Coordinates of C-alpha atoms in Angstrom, one line a residue:
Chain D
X1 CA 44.0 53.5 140.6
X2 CA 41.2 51.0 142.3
X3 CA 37.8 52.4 141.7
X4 CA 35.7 53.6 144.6
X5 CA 32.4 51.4 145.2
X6 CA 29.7 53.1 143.7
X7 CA 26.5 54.2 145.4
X8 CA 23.5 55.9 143.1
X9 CA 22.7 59.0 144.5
X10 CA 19.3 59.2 146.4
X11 CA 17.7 61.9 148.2
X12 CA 14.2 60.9 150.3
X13 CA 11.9 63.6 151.7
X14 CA 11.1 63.2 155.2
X15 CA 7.5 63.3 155.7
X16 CA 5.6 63.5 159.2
X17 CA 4.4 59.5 160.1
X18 CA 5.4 58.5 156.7
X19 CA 7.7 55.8 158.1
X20 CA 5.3 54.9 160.6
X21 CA 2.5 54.6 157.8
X22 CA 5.2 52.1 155.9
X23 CA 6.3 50.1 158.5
X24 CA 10.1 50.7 157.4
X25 CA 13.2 52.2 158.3
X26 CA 15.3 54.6 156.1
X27 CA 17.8 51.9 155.6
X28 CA 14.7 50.0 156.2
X29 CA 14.6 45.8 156.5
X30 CA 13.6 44.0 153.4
X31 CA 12.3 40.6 153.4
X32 CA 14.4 38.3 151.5
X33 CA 13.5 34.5 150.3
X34 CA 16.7 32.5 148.4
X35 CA 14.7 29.7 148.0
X36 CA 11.5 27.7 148.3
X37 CA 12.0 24.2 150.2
X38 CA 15.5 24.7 150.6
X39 CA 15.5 24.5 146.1
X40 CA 17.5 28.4 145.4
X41 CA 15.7 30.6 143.4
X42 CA 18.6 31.1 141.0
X43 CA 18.3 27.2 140.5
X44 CA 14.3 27.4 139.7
X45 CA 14.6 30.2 137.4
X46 CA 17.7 28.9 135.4
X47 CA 15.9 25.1 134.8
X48 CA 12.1 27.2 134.0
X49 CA 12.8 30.6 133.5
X50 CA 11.0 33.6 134.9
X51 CA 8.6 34.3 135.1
X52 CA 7.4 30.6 136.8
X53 CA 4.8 29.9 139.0
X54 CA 5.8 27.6 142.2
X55 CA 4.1 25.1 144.0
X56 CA 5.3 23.6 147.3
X57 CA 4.5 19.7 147.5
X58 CA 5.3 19.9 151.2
X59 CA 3.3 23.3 151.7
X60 CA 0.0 21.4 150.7
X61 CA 0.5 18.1 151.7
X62 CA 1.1 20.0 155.8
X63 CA -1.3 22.2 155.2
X64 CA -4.1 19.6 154.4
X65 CA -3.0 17.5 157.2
X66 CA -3.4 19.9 159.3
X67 CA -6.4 21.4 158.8
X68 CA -7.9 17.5 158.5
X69 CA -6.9 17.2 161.9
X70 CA -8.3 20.0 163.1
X71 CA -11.9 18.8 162.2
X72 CA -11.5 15.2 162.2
X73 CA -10.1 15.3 166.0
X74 CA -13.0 17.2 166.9
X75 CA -15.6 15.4 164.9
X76 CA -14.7 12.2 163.0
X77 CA -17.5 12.5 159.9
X78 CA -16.1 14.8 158.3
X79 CA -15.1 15.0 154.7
X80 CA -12.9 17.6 152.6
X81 CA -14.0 19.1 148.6
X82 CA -11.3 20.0 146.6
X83 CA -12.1 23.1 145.5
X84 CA -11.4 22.6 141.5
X85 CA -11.7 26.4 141.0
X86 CA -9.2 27.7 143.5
X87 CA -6.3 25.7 141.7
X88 CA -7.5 23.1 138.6
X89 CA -3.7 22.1 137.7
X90 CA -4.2 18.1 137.5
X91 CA -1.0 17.8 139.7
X92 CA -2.1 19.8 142.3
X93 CA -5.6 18.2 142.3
X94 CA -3.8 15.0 142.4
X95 CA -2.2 15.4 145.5
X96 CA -5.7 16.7 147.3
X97 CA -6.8 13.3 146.0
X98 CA -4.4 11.4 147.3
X99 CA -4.2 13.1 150.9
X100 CA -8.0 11.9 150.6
X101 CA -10.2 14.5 149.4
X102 CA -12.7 14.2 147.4
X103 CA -13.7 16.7 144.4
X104 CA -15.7 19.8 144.4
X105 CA -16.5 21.4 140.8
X106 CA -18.5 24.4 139.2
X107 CA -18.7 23.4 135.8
X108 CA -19.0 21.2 133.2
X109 CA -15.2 21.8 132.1
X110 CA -14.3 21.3 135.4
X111 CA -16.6 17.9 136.3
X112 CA -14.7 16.7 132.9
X113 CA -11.2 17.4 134.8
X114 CA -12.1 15.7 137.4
X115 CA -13.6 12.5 135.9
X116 CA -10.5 12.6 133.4
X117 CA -8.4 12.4 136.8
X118 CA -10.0 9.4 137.5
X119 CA -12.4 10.6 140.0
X120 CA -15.4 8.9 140.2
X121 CA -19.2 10.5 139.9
X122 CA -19.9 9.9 143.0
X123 CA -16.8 11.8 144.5
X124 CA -17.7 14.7 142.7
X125 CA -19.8 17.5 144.3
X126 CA -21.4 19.2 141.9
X127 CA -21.8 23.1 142.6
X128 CA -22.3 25.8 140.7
X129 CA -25.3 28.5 139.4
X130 CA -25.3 26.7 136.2
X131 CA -25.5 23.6 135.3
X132 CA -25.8 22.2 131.4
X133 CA -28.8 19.6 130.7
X134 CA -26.0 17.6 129.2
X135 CA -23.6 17.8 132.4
X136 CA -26.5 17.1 134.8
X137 CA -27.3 13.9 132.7
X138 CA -23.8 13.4 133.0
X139 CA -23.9 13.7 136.5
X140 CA -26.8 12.0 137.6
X141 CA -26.2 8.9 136.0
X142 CA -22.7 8.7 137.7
X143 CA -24.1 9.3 140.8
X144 CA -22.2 12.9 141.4
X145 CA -23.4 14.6 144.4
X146 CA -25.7 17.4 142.5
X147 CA -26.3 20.7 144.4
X148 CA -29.1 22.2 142.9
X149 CA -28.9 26.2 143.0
X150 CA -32.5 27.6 142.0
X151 CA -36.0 26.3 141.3
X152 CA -35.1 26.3 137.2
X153 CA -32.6 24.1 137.9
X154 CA -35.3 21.4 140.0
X155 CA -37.5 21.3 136.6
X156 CA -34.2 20.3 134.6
X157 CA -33.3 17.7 137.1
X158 CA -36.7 16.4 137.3
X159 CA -36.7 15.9 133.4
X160 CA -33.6 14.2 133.8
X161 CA -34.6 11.9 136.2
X162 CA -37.6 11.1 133.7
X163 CA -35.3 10.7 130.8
X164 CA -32.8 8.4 133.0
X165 CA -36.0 6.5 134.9
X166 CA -34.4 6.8 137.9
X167 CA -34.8 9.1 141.3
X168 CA -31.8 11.7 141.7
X169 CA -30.1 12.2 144.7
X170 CA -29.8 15.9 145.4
X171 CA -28.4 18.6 147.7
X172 CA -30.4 21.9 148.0
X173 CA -28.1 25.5 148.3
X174 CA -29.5 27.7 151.2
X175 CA -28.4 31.2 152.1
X176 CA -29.0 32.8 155.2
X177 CA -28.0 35.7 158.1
X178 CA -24.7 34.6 159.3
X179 CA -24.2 38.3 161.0
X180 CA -21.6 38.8 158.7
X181 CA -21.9 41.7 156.1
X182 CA -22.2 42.0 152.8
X183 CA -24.8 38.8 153.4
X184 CA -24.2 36.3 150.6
X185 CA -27.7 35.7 148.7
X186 CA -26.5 34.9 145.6
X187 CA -25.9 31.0 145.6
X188 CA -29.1 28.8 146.3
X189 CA -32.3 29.3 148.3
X190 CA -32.7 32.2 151.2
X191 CA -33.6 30.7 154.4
X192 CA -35.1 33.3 156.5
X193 CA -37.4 34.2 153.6
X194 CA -39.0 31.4 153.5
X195 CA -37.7 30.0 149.7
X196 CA -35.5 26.9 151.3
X197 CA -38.6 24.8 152.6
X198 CA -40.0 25.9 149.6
X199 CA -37.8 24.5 147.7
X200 CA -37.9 21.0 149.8
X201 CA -41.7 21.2 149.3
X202 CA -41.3 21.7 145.5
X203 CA -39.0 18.5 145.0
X204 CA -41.2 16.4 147.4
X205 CA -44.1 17.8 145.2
X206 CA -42.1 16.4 142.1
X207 CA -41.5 12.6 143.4
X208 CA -38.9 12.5 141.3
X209 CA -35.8 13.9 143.3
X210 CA -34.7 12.8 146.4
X211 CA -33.2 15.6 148.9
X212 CA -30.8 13.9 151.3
X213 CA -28.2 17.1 151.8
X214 CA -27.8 20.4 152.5
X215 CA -25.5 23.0 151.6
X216 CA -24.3 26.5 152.2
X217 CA -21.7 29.0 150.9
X218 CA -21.6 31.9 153.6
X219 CA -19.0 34.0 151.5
X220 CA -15.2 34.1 151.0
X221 CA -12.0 35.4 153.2
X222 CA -14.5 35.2 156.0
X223 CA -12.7 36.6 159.1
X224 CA -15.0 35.6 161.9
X225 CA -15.2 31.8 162.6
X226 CA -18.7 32.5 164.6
X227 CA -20.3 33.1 161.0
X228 CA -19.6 29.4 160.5
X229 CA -21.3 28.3 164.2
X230 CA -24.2 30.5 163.2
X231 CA -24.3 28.7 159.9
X232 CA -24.2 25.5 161.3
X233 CA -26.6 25.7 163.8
X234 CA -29.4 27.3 161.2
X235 CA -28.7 24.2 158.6
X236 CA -28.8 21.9 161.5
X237 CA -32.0 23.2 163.0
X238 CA -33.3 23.1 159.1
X239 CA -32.3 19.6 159.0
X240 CA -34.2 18.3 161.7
X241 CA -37.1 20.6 160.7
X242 CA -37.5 19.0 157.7
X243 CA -37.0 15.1 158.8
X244 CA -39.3 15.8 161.2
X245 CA -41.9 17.0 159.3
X246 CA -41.2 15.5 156.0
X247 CA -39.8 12.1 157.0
X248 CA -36.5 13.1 154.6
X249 CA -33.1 11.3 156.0
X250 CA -30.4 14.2 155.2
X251 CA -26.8 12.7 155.2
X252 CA -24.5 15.4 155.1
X253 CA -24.0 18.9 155.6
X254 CA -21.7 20.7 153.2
X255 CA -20.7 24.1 154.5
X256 CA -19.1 25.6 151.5
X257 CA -15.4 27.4 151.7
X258 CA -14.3 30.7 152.7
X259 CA -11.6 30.4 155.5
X260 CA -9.2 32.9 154.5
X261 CA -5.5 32.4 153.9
X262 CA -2.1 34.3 154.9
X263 CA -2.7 37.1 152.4
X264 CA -3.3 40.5 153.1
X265 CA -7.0 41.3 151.4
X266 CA -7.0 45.1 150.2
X267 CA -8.7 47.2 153.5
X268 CA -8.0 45.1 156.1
X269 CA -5.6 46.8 158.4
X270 CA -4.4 44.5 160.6
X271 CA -1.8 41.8 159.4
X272 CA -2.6 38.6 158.1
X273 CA -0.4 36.8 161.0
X274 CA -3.3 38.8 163.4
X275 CA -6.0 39.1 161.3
X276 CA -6.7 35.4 160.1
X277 CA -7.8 32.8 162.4
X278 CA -6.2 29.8 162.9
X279 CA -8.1 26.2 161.3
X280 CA -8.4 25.1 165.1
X281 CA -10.5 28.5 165.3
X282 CA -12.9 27.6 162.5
X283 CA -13.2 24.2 163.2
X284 CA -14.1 24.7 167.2
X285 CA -17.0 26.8 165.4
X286 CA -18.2 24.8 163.3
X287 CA -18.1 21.4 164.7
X288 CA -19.5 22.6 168.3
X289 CA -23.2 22.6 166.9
X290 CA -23.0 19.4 165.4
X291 CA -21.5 17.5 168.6
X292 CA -24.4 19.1 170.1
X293 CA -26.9 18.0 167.8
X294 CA -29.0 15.0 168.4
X295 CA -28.2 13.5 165.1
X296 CA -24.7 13.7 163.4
X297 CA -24.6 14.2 159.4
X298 CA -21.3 14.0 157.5
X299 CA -19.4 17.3 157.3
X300 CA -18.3 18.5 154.2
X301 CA -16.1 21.6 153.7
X302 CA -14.8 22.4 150.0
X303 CA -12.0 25.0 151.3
X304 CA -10.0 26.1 148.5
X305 CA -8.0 29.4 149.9
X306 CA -7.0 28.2 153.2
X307 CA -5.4 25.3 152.0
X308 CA -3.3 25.7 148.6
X309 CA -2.3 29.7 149.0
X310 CA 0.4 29.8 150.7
X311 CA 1.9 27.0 149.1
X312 CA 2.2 28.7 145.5
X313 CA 4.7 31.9 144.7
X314 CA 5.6 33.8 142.0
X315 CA 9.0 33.8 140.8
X316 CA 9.1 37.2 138.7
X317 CA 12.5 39.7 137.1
X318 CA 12.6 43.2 136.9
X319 CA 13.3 44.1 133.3
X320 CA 13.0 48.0 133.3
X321 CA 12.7 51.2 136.0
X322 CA 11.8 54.7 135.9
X323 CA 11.0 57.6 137.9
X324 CA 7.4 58.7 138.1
X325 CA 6.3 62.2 138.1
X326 CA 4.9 61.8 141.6
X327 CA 8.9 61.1 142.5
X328 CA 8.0 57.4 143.2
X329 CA 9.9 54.7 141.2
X330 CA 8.3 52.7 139.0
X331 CA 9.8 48.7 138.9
X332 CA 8.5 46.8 136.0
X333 CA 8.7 42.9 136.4
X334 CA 8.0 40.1 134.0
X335 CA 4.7 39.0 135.4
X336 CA 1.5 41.2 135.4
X337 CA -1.8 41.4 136.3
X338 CA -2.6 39.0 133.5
X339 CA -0.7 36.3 135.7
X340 CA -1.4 37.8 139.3
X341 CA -5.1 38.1 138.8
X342 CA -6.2 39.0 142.4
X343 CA -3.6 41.5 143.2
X344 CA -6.8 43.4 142.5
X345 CA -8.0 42.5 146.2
X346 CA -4.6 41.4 147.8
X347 CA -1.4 42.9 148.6
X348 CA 0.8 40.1 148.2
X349 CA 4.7 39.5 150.4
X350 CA 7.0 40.9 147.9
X351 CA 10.8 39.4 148.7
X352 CA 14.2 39.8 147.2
X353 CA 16.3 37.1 146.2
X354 CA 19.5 39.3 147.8
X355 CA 20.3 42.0 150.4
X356 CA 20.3 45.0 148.9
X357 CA 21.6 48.0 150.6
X358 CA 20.9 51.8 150.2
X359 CA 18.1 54.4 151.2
X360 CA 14.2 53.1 150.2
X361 CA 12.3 55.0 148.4
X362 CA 8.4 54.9 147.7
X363 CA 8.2 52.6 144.8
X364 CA 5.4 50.6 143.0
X365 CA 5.6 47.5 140.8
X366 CA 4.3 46.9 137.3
X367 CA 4.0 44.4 135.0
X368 CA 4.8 44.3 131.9
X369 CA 1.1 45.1 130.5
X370 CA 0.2 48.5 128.0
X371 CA -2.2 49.2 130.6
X372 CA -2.6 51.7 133.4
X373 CA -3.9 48.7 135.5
X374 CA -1.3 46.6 135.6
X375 CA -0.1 47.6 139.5
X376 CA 1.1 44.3 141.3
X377 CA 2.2 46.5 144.2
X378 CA 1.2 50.3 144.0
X379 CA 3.1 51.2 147.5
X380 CA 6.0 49.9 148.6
X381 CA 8.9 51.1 149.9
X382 CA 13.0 49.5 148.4
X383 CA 16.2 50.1 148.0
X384 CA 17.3 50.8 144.5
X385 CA 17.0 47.7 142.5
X386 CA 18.7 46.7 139.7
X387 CA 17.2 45.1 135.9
X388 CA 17.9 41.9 136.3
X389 CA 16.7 41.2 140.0
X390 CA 14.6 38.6 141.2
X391 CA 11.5 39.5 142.9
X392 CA 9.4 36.7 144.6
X393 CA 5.6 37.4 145.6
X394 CA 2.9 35.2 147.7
X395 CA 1.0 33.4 148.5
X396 CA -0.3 33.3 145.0
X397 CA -1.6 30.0 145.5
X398 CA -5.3 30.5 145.2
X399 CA -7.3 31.6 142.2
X400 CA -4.1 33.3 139.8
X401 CA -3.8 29.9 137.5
X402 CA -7.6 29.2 137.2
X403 CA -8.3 32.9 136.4
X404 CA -5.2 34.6 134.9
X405 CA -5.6 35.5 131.2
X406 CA -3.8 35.0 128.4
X407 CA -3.6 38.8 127.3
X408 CA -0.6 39.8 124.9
X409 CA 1.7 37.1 126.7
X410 CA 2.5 33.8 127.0
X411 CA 1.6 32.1 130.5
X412 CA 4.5 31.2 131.6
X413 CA 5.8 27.7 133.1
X414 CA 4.5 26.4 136.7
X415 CA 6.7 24.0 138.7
X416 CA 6.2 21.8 141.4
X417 CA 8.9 21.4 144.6
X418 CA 8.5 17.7 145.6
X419 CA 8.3 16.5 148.7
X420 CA 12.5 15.6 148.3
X421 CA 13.3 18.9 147.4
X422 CA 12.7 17.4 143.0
X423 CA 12.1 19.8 140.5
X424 CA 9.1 18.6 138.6
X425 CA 7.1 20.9 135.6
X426 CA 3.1 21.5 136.4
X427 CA 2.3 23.1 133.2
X428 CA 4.4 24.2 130.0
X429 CA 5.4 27.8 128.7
X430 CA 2.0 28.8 126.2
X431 CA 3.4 28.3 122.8
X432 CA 1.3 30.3 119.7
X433 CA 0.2 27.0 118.6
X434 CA -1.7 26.8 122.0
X435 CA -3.2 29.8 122.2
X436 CA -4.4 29.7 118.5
X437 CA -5.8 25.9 119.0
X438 CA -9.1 26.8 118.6
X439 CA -8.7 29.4 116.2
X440 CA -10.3 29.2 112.6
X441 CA -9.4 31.4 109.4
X442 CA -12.0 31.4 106.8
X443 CA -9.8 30.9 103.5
X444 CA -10.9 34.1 101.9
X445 CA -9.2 35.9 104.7
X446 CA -5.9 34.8 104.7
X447 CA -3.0 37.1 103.9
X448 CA 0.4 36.9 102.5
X449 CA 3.0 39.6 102.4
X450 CA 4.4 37.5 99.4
X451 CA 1.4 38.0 96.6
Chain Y
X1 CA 19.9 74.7 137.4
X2 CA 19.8 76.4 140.7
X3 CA 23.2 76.8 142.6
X4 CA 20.9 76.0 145.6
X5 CA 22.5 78.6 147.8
X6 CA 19.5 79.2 149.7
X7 CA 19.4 75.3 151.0
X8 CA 21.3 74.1 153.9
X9 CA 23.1 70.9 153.6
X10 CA 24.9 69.1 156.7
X11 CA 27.5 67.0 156.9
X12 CA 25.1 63.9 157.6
X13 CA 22.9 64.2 154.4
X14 CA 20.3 66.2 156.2
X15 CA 19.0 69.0 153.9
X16 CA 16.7 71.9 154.8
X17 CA 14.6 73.7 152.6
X18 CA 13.8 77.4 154.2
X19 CA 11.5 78.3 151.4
X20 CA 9.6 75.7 151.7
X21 CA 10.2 74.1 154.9
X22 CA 10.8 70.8 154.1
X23 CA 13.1 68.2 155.1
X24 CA 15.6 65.8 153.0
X25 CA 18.3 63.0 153.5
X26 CA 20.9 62.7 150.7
X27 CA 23.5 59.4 150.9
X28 CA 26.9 60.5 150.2
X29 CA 26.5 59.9 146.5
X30 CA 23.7 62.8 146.1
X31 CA 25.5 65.1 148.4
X32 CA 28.9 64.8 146.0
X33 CA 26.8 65.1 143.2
X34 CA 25.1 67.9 144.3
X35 CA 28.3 69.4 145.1
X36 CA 29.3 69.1 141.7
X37 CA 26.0 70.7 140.3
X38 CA 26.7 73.5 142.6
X39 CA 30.1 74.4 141.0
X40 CA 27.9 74.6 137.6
X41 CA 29.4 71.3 136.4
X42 CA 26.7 69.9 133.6
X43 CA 25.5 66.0 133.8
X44 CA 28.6 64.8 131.1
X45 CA 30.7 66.4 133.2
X46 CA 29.6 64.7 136.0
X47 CA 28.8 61.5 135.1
X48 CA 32.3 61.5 133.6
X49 CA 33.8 62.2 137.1
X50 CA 31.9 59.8 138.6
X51 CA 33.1 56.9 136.2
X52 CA 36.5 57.9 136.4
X53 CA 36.3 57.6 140.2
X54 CA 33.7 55.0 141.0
X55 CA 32.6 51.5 139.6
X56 CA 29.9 52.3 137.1
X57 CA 29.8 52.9 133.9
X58 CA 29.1 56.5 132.5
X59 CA 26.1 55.4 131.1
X60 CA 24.8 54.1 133.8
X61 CA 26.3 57.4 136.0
X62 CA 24.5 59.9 133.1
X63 CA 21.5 58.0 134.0
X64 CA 21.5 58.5 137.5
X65 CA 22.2 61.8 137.6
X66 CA 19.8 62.8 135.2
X67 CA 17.2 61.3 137.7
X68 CA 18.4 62.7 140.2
X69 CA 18.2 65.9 138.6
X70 CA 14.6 64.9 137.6
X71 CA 13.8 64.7 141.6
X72 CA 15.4 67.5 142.7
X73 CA 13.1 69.3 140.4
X74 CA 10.0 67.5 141.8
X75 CA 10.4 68.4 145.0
X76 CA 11.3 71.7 144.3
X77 CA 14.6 72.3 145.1
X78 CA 15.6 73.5 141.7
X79 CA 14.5 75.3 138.6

C-alpha cells in the first residue's frame, strides 16, 4: 500500500488583527532566497559550511558606485572614508580601496590594518575618542589626517609636535543641534556652547598645530537627510568664521557617517523600502550648502552602513525546535547573537532556502547560545520547518564581523561572491589554537588527568 | 484527556470553543488526530496509525502528537 503524504498536525488560534499585526496570511507568503549572485546556497554551504558569513563583490562594488555618483555629480570634491569599523575584513577594505576610497580608522589596531594594507598615512583619517601617544606619533609623522576629539587630546598632540619638531596638521570634531533627537554630544567640541572656537583659539594659542579641517559625526541610522543640510551649513558658516577672523585656510569638511541602510532598526514602524532615504536624498542635502557657499572645501563622508550592509548575509541551519509554553515555536539555528551582534537593534529579512508549505505559526529564532538573550528573531510567523533547513538572514553586512564575540563557539568561515559569480574564503573557521593565541599558563598551573 | 465534546469542529478545520469563545483552524492532520484522541486512542496508538498510513516515521509521528497534545492544552481545550 503507497503511503499517504504526511502533514504535521497544526492548530493556530485566530486572534482579532493578529494577521494584520504580522503582515501574513494563514498559508501566508514566505520569502525565499536560493542563492546569492546567482551562486546556490546549497553550493555555499557544502564548499564553507554553515554557519558562513557572505559577502557580495558585486553588492559593494554597485553600491559604492552609486552612492559616489550621487555626490560627485552634484559636487565634484568630494571624497569617501572607509569606515574600518563597520567591516575591518582586509578583503572587503580592499575593494573600498580600489573603487577609490580612502581609509577612515578609530584605533590604533585599526590604523595598523590599514597601513598593513598598504594604505598610506596620509590616506588615513584618524578618528576616534582615544588616541595612544604612541599612535599619534605614529600618525603625525606619516602625515595621517588626525581628528582631534577633546582639549586633552590638543596637549598630547602639541608634545608630539615638540618631540617630532614639526607643526601637525589637524582636524577639530564639532557637535552641534542638527534638530534631530537624541542630539549627539559625545564625539568632539559642542558648537553652540561655545567650546569649538575655543578649541581653534586653544591650538592657535599653542603655535604648534595647524587646524586646516573640520569635522562632524551627527549620529547613526539618521533618517532625515535635512540633519545633514543643517550640519553642513553650521560647519560651513564656522569655516568661514574662523578664516575670517583667524586667517586659518580649512581644506575639507568631513561630515562623519550615519546614512542608514536597508535594515529594519527595532521601533521604526514603517519599512525600510519606505523608511530610508535614497543616497540621491542625502546627497541633495548635503551638497546644496556647499554649492552655495562662497568657498568650496573637499567633502569627506566616512559612510560605513549605507554602503557594505546589504551586501553581507548570513547563511545559518536549524539544528533543533521546540514548543514554548507561550504556544510559540522555538527554531534554534547555528548562528547566534555571538555572530549577529546587532540583532539587538535590527530585525533582519529572514528567508528560506525552499517553499515550504503548511499553516504558520508564531515562532521565534534562537541561536545556539545557554543564554536567555540569544533571540535573532523573537516574532515571526513560518511554516513548520524542519532540522536541517537553511535559513538565510540580512543585511548583516555592517558591524556583526568587527563586533561579534567569540563566546563558547568558533566564528565561523566568511566568504566572498566575486564579481564572476567565484567562490573566494574572507576569513577561516576559529580553530582553538586561535582563540588561545594569546593565552599564557603559568607552569605551576598546569594539569594532567594522567599524574 | 478531554473527549472534547463540548467543542465544535467543522468540516473546514474551523474549531469553536463555547466555554471560552475562542476561535481555531486545524489542517487535516490535527482534525484526524483529534479524531483519534476523541475515540480515547493514546499517543502510541496514534502515532502508530499515523505511520502505518502516512510517510513519517513513528518517531517523528509520537513527536508530533505529543506537541500537539502540548498545545491543545495551552490554549485550553483540554485537561
Amino acid at each position: 500500500m503507497k503511503k499517504k503524504k504526511y502533514e504535521r498536525p497544526v492548530i493556530q488560534k485566530i486572534e482579532n488583527n493578529y494577521y494584520v499585526k504580522h503582515g501574513v496570511s494563514a498559508r501566508g507568503y514566505q520569502k525565499k532566497r536560493e542563492s546569492i549572485d546567482n551562486v546556490k546556497i546549497a553550493d555555499i554551504v557544502k564548499k564553507f559550511g554553515s554557519p558562513v558569513f557572505v559577502f557580495s563583490e558585486k553588492a559593494i562594488r554597485e553600491k559604492f558606485k552609486k552612492a559616489q555618483a550621487a555626490f560627485k555629480s552634484r559636487y565634484p570634491n568630494f571624497q569617501f572614508g572607509w569606515s574600518y569599523k563597520t567591516n575591518y575584513l582586509k578583503g572587503i577594505c580592499s575593494i573600498f580601496h580600489q573603487e577609490g576610497a580612502i581609509a577612515e580608522v578609530v584605533s590604533d589596531f585599526e590604523y595598523d590594518k590599514a597601513r598593513a594594507l598598504g594604505i598610506k598615512g596620509e590616506n588615513i583619517i584618524y578618528n576616534g575618542p582615544y588616541k595612544s601617544m604612541e599612535s599619534l606619533t605614529l600618525a603625525a609623522s606619516e602625515n595621517a589626517k588626525i581628528h582631534i576629539d577633546n582639549f586633552d587630546e590638543i596637549n598630547d598632540l602639541e608634545k608630539v609636535a615638540s618631540k617630532l619638531d614639526k607643526k601637525i596638521p589637524v582636524t577639530i570634531r564639532i557637535n552641534m543641534n542638527t534638530g534631530i533627537y537624541p542630539q549627539w554630544s559625545r564625539f568632539g567640541f559642542n558648537l553652540e556652547s561655545g567650546q569649538a572656537i575655543n578649541a581653534v583659539k586653544r591650538i592657535i594659542a599653542g603655535q604648534k598645530l595647524l587646524l586646516n579641517g573640520l569635522h562632524t559625526h551627527i549620529g547613526t541610522f539618521i533618517l532625515d537627510p535635512k540633519a545633514y543640510g543643517v550640519a553642513a551649513s553650521k560647519m560651513l558658516g564656522f569655516m568661514d568664521e574662523i578664516e575670517n577672523e583667524f586667517g586659518l585656510d580649512i581644506e575639507y569638511i568631513d561630515l562623519g557617517g550615519g546614512f542608514a541602510s536597508l535594515s529594519h532598526l527595532k521601533g521604526v514602524y514603517q519599512p525600510p523600502e519606505i523608511a530610508v532615504p535614497s543616497i540621491e536624498e542625502y546627497a541633495d542635502e548635503i551638497t546644496r550648502p556647499f554649492i552655495n557657499n562662497k568657498k568650496r572645501p573637499r567633502l569627506i563622508l566616512e559612510t560605513g552602513r549605507h554602503l557594505i550592509d546589504e551586501a553581507g548575509y548570513l547563511i545559518s541551519t536549524i539544528v533543533g525546535q521546540k514548543l514554548l509554553c507561550d504556544g510559540r515555536r522555538s527554531y534554534i539555528v547555528d548562528a547566534g547573537v555571538n555572530f549577529l551582534y546587532t540583532a539587538t537593534w535590527y530585525t533582519y529579512n529572514l528567508e528560506l532556502e525552499k517553499d515550504t508549505d503548511g499553516i504558520t505559526e508564531p515562532s521565534l529564532i534562537n541561536g545556539p547560545l545557554c543564554m536567555n538573550i540569544d533571540v535573532i528573531n523573537e516574532s515571526i510567523m513560518l511554516p513548520r520547518l524542519e532540522r536541517g533547513d537553511r535559513i538565510v538572514f540580512s543585511p548583516v553586512g555592517a558591524y556583526n564581523v568587527t563586533q561579534w564575540m567569540q563566546f563558547i563557539r568558533y566564528r565561523p568561515k566568511i566568504a566572498l561572491i566575486g564579481i564572476n559569480g567565484e567562490m573566494e574564503l574572507l576569513r577561516e573557521k576559529e580553530k582553538l589554537a586561535d582563540v588561545e593565541s594569546c593565552e599564557r599558563l603559568p607552569q605551576r598551573l598546569k594539569f594532567s588527568d594522567e599524574s | 484527556m478531554s473527549n472534547f465534546s463540548h467543542l465544535a469542529v467543522n468540516d473546514n478545520g474551523f474549531l469553536f470553543d463555547p466555554t471560552s469563545g475562542q476561535s481555531f483552524t486545524l489542517n487535516t492532520m490535527a482534525q484526524e488526530v483529534m479524531s483519534a484522541m476523541k475515540e480515547g486512542k493514546d499517543v502510541d496508538q496514534i502515532a502508530r496509525e499515523l505511520s502505518h498510513s502516512y510517510e513519517v516515521s513513528y518517531e517523528s509521528a509520537y513527536e508530533d502528537v505529543l506537541e500537539f497534545g502540548t498545545k491543545l492544552k495551552l490554549y485550553g481545550l483540554s485537561l
